[in-house]
Tab-separated table of C-alpha atoms in Angstrom:
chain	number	residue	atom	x	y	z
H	30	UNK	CA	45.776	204.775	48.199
H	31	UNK	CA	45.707	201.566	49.963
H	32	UNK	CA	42.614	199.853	51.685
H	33	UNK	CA	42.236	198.960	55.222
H	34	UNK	CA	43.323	195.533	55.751
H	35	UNK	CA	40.111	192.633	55.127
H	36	UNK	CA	39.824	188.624	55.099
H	37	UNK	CA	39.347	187.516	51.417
H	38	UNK	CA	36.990	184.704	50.930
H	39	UNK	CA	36.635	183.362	47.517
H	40	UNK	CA	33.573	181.048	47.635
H	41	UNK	CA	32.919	178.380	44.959
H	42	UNK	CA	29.853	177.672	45.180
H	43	UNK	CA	26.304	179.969	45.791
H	44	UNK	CA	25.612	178.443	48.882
H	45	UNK	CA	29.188	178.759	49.924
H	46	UNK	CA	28.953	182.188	49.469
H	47	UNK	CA	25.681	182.573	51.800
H	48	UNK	CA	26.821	180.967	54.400
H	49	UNK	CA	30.149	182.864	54.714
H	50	UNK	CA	27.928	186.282	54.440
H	51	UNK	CA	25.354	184.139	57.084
H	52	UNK	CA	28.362	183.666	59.074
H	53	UNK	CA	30.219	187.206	58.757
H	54	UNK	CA	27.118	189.390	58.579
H	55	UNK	CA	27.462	192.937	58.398
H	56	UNK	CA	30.964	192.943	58.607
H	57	UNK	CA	31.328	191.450	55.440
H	58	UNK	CA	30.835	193.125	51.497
H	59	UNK	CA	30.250	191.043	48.567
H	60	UNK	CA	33.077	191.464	45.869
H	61	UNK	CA	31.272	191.584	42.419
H	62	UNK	CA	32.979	194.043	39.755
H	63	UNK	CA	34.441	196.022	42.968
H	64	UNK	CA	33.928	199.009	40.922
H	65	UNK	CA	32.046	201.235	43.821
H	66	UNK	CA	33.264	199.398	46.161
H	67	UNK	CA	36.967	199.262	45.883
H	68	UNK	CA	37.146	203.151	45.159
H	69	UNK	CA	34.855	203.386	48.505
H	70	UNK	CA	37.021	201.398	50.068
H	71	UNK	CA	40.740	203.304	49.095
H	72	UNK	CA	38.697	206.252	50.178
H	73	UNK	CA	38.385	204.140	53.525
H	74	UNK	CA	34.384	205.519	53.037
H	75	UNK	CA	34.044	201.535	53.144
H	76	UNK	CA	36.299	199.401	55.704
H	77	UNK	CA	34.879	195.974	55.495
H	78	UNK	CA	36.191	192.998	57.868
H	79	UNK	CA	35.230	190.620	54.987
H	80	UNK	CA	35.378	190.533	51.264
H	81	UNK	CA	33.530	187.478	49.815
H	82	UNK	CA	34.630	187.503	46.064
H	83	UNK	CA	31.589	185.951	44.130
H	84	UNK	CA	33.505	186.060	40.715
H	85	UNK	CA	34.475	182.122	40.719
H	86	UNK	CA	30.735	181.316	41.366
H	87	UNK	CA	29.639	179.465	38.276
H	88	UNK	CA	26.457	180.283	36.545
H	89	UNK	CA	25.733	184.140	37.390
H	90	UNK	CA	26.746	185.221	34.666
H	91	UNK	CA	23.799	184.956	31.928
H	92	UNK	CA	21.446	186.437	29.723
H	93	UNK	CA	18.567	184.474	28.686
H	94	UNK	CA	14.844	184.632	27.527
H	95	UNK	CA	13.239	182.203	29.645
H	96	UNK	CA	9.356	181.717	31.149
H	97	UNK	CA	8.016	184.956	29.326
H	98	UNK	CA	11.671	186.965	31.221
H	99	UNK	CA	14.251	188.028	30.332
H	100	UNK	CA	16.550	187.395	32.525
H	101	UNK	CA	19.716	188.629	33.537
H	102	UNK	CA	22.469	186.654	35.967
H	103	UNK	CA	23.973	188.832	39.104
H	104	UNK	CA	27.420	189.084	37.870
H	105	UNK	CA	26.852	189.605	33.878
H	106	UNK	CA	29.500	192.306	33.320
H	107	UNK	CA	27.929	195.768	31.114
H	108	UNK	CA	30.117	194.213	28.814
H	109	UNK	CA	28.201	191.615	28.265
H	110	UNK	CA	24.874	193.662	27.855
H	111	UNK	CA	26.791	196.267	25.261
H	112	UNK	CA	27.370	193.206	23.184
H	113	UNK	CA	24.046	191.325	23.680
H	114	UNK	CA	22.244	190.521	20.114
H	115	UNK	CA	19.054	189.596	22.395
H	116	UNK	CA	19.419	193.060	24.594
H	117	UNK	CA	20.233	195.442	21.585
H	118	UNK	CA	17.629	193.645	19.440
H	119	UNK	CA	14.637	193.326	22.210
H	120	UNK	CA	16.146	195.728	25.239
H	121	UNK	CA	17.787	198.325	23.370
H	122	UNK	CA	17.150	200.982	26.593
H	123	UNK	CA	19.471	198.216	28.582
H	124	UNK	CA	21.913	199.034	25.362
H	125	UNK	CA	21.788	202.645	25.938
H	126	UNK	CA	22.138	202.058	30.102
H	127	UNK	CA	25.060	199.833	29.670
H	128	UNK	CA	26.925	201.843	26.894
H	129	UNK	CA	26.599	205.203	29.071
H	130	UNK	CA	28.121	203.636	32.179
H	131	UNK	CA	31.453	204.513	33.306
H	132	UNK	CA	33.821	203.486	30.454
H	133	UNK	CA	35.525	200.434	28.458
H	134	UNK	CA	37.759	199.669	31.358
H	135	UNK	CA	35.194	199.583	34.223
H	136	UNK	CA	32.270	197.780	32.231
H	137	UNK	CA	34.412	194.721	31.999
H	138	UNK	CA	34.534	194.453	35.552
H	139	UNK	CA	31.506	196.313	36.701
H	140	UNK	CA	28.375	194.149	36.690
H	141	UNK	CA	24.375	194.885	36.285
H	142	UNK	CA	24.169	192.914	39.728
H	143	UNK	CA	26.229	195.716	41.801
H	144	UNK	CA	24.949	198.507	40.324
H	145	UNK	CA	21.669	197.561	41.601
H	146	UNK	CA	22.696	195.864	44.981
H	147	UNK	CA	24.764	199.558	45.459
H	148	UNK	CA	21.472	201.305	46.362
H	149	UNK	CA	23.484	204.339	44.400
H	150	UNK	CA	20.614	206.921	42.933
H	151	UNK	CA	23.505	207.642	40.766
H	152	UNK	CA	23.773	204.423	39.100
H	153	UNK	CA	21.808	204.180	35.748
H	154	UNK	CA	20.782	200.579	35.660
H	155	UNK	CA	18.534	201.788	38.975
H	156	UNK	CA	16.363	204.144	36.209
H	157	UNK	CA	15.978	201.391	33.740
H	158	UNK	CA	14.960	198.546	35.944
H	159	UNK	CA	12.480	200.619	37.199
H	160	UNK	CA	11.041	201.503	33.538
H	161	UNK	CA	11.087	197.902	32.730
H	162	UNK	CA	9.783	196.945	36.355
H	163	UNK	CA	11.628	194.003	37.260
H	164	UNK	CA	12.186	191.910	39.937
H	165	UNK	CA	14.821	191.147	41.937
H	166	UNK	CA	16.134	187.630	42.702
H	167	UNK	CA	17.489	187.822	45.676
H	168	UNK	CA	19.224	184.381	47.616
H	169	UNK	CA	19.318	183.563	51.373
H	170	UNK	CA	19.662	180.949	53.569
H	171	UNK	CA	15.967	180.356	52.938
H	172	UNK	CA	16.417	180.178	49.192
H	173	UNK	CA	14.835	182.340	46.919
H	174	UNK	CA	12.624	185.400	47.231
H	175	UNK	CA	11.467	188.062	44.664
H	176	UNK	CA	11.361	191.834	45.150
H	177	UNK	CA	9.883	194.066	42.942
H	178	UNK	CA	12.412	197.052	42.023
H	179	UNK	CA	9.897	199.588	43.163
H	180	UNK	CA	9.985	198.454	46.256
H	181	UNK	CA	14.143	197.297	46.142
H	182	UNK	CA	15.450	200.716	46.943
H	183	UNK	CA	15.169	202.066	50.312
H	184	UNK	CA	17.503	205.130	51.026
H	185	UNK	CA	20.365	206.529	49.700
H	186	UNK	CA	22.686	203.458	49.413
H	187	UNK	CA	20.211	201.254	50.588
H	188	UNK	CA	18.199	198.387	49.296
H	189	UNK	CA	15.749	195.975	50.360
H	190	UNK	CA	18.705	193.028	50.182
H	191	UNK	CA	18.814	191.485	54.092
H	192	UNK	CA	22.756	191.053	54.595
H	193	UNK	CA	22.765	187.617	54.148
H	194	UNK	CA	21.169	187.882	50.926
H	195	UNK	CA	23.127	187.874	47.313
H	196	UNK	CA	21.320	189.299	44.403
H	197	UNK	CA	21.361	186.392	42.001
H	198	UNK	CA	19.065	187.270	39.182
H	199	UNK	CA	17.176	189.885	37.425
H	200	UNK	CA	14.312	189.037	35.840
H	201	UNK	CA	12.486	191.569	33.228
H	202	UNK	CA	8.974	191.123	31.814
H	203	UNK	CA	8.425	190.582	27.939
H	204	UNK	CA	4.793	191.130	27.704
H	205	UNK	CA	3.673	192.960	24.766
H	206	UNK	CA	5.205	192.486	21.082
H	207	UNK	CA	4.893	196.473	20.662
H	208	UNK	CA	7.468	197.974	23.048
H	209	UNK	CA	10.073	200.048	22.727
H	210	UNK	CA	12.616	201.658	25.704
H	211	UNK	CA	15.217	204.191	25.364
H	212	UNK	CA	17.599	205.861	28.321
H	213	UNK	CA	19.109	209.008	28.041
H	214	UNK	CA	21.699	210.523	30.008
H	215	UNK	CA	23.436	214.171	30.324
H	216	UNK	CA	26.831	213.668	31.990
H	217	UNK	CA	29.645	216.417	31.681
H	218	UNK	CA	32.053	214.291	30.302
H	219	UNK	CA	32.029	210.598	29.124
H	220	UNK	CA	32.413	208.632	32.265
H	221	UNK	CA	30.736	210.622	35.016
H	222	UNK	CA	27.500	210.005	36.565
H	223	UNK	CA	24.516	211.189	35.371
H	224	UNK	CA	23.846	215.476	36.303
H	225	UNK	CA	20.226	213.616	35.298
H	226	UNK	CA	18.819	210.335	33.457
H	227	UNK	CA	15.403	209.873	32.400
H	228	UNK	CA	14.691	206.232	31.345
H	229	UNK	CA	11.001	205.118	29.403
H	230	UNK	CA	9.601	201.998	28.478
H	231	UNK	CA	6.302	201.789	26.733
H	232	UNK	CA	4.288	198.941	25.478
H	233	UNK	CA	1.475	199.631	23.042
H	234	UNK	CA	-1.678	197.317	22.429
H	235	UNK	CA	-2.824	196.590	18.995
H	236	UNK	CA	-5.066	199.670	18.528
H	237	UNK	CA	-1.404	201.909	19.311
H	238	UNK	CA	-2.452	202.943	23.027
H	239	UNK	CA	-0.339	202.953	25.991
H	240	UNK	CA	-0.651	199.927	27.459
H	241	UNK	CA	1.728	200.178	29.919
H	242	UNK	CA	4.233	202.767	30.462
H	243	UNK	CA	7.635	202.942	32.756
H	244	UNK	CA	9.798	205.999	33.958
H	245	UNK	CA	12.352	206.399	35.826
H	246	UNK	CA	15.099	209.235	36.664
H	247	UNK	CA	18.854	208.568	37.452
H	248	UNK	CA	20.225	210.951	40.170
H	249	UNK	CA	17.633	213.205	41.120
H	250	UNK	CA	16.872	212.431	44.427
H	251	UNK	CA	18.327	210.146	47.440
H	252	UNK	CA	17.369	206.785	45.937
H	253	UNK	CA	16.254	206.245	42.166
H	254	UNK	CA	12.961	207.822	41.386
H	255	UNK	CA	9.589	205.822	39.735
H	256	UNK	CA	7.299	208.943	38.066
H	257	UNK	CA	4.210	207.376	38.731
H	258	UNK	CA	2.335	210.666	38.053
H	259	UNK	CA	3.927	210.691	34.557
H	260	UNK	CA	3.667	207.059	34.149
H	261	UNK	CA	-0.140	207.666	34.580
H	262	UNK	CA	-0.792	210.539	32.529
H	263	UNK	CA	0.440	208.139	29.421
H	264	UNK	CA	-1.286	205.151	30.421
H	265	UNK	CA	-4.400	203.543	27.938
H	266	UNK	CA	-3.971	206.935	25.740
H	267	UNK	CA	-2.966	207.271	22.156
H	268	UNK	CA	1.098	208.611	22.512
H	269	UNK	CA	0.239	212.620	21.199
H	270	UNK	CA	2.673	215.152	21.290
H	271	UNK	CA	0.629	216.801	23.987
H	272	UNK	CA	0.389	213.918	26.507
H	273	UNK	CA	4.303	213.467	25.999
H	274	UNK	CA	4.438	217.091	27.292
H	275	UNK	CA	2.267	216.925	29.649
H	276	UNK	CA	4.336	213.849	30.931
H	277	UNK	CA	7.562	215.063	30.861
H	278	UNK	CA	6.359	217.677	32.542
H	279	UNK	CA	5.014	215.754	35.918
H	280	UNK	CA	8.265	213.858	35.831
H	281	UNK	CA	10.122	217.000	36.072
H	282	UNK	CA	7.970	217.802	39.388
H	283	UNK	CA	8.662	214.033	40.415
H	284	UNK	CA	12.117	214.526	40.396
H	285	UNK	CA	13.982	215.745	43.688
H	286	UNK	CA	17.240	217.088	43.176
H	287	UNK	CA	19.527	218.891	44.875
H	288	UNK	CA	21.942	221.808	43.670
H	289	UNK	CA	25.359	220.012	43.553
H	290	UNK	CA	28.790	220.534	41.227
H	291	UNK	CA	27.026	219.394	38.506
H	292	UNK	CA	24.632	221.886	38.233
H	293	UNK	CA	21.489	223.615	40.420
H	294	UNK	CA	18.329	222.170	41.117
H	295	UNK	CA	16.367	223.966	38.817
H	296	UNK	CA	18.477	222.890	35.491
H	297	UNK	CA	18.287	219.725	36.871
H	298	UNK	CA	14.560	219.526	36.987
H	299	UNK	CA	14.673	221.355	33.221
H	300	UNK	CA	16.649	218.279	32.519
H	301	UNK	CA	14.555	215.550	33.407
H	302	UNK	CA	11.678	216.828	31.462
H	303	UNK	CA	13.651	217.256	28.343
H	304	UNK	CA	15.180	214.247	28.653
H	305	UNK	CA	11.417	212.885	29.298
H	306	UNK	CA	10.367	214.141	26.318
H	307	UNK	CA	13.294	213.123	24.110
H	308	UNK	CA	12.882	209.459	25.878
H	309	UNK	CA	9.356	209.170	25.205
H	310	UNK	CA	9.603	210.338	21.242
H	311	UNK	CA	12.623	207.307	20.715
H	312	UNK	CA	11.236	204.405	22.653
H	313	UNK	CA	7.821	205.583	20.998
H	314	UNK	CA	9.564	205.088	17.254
H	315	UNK	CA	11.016	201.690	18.962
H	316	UNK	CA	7.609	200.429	19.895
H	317	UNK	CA	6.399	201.355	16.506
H	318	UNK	CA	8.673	199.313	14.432
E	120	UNK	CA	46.165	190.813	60.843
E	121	UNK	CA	44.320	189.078	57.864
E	122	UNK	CA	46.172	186.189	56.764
E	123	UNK	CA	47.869	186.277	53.740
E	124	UNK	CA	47.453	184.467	50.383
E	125	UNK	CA	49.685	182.924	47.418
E	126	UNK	CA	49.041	184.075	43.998
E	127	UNK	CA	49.858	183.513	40.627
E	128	UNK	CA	49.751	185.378	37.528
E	129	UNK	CA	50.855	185.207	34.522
E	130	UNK	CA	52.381	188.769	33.145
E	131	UNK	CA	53.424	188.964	29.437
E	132	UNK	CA	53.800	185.222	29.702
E	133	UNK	CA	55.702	184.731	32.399
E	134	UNK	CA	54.409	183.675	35.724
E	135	UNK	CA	54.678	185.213	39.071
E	136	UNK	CA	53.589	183.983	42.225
E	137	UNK	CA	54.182	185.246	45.481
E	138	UNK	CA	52.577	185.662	48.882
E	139	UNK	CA	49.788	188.909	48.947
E	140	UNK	CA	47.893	190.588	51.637
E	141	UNK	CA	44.658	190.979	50.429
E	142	UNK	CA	44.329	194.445	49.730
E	143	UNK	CA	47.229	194.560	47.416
E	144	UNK	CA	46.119	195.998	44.463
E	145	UNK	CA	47.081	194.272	41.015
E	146	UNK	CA	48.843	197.293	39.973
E	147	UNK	CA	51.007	197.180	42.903
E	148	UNK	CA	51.604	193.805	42.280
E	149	UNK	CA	52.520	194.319	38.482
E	150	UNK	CA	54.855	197.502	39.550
E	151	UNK	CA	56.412	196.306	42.714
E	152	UNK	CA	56.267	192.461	42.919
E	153	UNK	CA	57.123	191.886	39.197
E	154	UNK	CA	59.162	194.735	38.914
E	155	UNK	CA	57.128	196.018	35.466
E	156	UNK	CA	56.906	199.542	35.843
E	157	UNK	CA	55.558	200.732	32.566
E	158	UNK	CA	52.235	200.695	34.067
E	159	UNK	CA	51.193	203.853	35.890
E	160	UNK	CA	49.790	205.031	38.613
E	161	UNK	CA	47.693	208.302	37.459
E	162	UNK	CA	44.553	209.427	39.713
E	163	UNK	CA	44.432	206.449	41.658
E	164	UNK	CA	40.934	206.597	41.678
E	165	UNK	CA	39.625	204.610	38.565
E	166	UNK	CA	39.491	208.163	36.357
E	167	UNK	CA	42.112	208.513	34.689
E	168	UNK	CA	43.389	204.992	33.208
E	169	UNK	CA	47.049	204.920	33.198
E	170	UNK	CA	47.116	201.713	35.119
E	171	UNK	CA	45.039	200.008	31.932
E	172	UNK	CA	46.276	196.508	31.775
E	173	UNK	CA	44.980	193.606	29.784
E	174	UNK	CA	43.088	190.622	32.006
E	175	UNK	CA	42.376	187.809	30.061
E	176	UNK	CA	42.986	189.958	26.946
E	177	UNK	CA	39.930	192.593	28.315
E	178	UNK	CA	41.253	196.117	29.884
E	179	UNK	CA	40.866	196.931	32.863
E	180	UNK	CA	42.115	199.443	35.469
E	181	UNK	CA	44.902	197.762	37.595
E	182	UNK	CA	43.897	200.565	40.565
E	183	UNK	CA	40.855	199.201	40.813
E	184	UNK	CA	40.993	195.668	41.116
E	185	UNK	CA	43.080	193.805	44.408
E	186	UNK	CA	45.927	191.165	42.715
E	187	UNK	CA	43.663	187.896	44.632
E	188	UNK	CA	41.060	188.883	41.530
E	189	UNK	CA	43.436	188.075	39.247
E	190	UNK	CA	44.581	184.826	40.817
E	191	UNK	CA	44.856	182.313	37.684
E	192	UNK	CA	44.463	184.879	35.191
E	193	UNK	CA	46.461	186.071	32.470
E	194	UNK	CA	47.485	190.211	32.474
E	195	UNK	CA	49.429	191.928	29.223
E	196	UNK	CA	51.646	194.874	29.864
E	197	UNK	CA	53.187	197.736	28.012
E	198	UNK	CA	56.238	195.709	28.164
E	199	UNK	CA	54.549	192.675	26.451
E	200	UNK	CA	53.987	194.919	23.608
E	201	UNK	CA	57.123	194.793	21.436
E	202	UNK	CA	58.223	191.333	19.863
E	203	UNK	CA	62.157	190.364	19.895
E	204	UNK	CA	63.349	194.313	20.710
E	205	UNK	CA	60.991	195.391	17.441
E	206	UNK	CA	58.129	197.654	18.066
E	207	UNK	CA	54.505	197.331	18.090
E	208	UNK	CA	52.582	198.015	15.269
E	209	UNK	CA	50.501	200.717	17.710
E	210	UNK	CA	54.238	201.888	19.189
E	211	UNK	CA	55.101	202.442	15.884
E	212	UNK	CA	52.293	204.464	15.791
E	213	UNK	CA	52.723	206.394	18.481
E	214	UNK	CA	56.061	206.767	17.682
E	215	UNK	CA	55.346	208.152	14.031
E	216	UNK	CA	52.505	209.848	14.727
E	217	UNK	CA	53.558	211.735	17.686
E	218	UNK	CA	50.877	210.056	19.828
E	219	UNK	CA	52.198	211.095	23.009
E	220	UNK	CA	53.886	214.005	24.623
E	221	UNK	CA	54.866	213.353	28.294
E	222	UNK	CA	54.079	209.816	27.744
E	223	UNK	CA	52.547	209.326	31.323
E	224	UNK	CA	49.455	208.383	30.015
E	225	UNK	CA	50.864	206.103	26.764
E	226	UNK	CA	51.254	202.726	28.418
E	227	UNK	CA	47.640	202.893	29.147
E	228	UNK	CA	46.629	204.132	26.106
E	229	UNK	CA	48.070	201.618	23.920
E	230	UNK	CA	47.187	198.909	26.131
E	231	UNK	CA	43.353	200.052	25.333
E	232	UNK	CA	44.069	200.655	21.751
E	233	UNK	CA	45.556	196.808	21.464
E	234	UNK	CA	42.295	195.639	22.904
E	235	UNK	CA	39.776	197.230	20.519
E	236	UNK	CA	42.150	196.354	17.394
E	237	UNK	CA	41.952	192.995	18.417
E	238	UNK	CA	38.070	193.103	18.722
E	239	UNK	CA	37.960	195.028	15.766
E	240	UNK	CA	40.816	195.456	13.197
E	241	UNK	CA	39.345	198.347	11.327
E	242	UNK	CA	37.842	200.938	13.789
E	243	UNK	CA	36.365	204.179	12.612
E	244	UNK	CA	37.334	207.518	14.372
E	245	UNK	CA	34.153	207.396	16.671
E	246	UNK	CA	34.701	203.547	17.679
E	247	UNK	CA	38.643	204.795	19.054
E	248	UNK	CA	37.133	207.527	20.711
E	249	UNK	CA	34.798	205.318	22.706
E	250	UNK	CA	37.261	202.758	22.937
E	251	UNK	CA	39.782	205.043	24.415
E	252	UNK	CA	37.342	206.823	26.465
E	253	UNK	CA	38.138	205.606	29.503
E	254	UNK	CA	41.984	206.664	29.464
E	255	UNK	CA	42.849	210.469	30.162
E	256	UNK	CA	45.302	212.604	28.019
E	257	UNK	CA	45.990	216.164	29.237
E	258	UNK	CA	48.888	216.729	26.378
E	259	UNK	CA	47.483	215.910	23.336
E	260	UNK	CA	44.107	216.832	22.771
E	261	UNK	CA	44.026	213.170	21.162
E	262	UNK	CA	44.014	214.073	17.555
E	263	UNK	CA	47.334	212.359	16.703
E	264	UNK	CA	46.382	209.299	19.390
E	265	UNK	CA	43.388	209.103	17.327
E	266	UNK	CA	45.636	208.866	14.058
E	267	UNK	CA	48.507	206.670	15.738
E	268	UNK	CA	45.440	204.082	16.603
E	269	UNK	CA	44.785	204.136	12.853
E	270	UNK	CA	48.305	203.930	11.689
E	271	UNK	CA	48.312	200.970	13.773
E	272	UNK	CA	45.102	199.091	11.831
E	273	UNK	CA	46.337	199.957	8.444
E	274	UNK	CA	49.985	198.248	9.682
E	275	UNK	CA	48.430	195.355	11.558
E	276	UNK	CA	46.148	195.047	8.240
E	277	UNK	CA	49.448	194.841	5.813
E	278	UNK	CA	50.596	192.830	8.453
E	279	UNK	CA	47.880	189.673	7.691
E	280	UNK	CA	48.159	190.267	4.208
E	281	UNK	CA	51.636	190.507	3.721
């Protein structure tokens, strides 16, 4: 299958890059690991006038701990996170995102930047960034401007990015010495997206309550989902086995999915709250060690 | 019409340049502009992983990437495999082990299987079944690729020593 014919820019610089996407507007995509987009675009689902190819753009590729963030460049590949010492020892939930993703081949293109900046509810990263509420740098003409991820997805492949914005950065708390994250994922086969993902991040205070506690569900709904409700029912208790029911069991009525090829609505809902529950009891043992 | 634009890549060592629209993809490039048609074209749609090729010694799935990406780099080929007309320690492998069937789905296969053995000689059976998890197989059922992978770590291994 061969795309519809497109102008390839290959900026060198960051600013380069915004003023070509300043300059081509919606017409044009941004090339990161192209792997959503190119498919999209073979598919003609996607027949963009521009490609602007960020991948010669030095510097946005990182991972780095950094002003009390961690914090994570655009186009760092899910290689790059699968390999991480500093994610696998202090972000092992972005471990179990990146290692779930796709497979070998497409993590060394694919980057954490795009599957953000994709606005896919499919996408895992989506989940886990929302567990872990970050922020989104994202760079215009007018610099620099931060979105929080709860309010970065808007619809069902859309985000909050204007079009002449780039997502540069993103940036992840690391308040609290007691956390611990986990992401879990039920796919039919290795490689496909997610039938349903339930990701959980909890930080406990010295006395071993909740004092904090993220949630968030992969491809249950038109755009990544935050359980709120659940979130809440966790937060400033002791973890008990009953209050890790009782929250996998409002996430379950968070979630909003839709009867599909990979199963109806009702095992997906099942889903989420056992995947909840299982979250909740391993990022609860990570926060404990 | 989109202007055109001169690349250059380097396949199994040698270079190739020519002039590219755009949208060519690499694999496209690899079978029809440098004539190297071990590489496959399976599902076409970034599934199935015939089309694995090495970039900058990391695979990736020549469907799914246009030949401008790879501009500069450096891309290793089924053909690249075997040195002066002797085979591969993994073709061996594949050979001896009866790693393949149709063979469609080999060049791929191998080209994945070079890439974790160079990352990590002396992969256990789960680590190749990740590894490879990415390329398709619908003869095999993947025991013996599974066993031609470690054929190839044990040779590779003697290899160093010896």
């Amino acid at each position: 299958m061969i795309p519809a014919s497109f102008e390839y820019l290959r900026p060198g610089s960051l600013n380069e890059a915004i003023a070509m996407l300043s300059e081509h507007g919606d017409e044009a995509k941004i090339l990161s690991g192209g792997q959503s987009l190119i498919p999209m675009m073979k598919f003609r689902l996607s027949r963009p006038a521009c490609l602007i190819d960020i991948n010669r753009i030095p510097n946005l590729d990182y991972i780095k701990e950094e002003d009390g963030y961690l914090k994570i460049g655009g186009l760092t590949r899910e290689t790059a996170l699968e390999h991480s010492d500093l994610i696998r020892s202090r972000f092992p939930i972005l471990h179990d995102t990146s290692f779930v993703i796709a497979d070998v081949q497409v993590r060394n293109l694919a980057t954490v930047g795009g599957n953000l900046a994709h606005g896919d509810p499919a996408n895992d990263h989506p989940a886990t960034m929302l567990a872990l509420d970050a922020e989104i740098v994202a760079t215009g003409p007018q610099g620099e401007r931060i979105i929080p991820i709860k309010d970065f997805f808007v619809a069902i492949f859309t985000t909050a990015l204007r079009p002449e914005e780039i997502l540069t950065e993103i940036r992840i708390p690391m308040n609290g010495s007691r956390r611990g994250g986990a992401y879990l994922k039920v796919e039919r086969k290795v490689g496909d997206y997610a039938t349903a993902g339930v990701a959980v991040q909890v930080t406990l205070n010295d006395r071993g309550d909740v004092q904090r506690a993220g949630i968030g569900l992969t491809n249950v709904g038109p755009t990544p989902i935050k359980a709120t409700g659940a979130e809440g029912a966790l937060a400033g208790k002791q973890l008990t086995d009953e209050g890790i029911a009782e929250a996998a069991r409002r996430a379950s009525e968070e979630a909003q999915p839709s009867s599909d090829l990979r199963g109806p609505a009702e095992y997906k809902t099942a889903l989420v709250q056992e995947l909840t529950r299982r979250a909740l009891y391993r990022a609860w043992e990570r926060a404990k060690k | 019409m989109p202007s055109t634009r001169r690349v250059s890549i380097q396949i199994n060592g040698e270079k190739i340049s020519a002039e590219v629209e755009p949208r060519l993809l690499l694999v496209h490039f690899i079978r029809e502009t440098a004539g190297l048609t071990g590489t496959h074209i399976g599902c076409d749609t970034s599934s199935c992983g015939a089309c694995t090729v090495l970039l900058d010694g990391r695979p990736v799935k020549s469907c799914t990437l246009f030949a401008v990406q790879a501009d500069g780099g450096e891309i290793s080929t089924v053909e690249g495999l075997n040195r002066n007309g002797q085979m591969h320690p993994i073709q061996e492998g594949f050979h001896l082990e009866h790693g393949l069937q149709c063979g469609f789905c080999t060049p791929g296969m191998m080209m994945s299987a070079r890439a974790l053995l160079e990352r990590n000689p002396h992969p256990d059976e789960q680590e190749i079944r990740w590894a490879i998890a990415g390329n398709l197989c619908r003869c095999t059922g993947y025991q013996n690729i599974i066993k031609a992978i470690q054929y190839a770590s044990k040779k590779m291994a003697e290899g160093v020593s010896a």
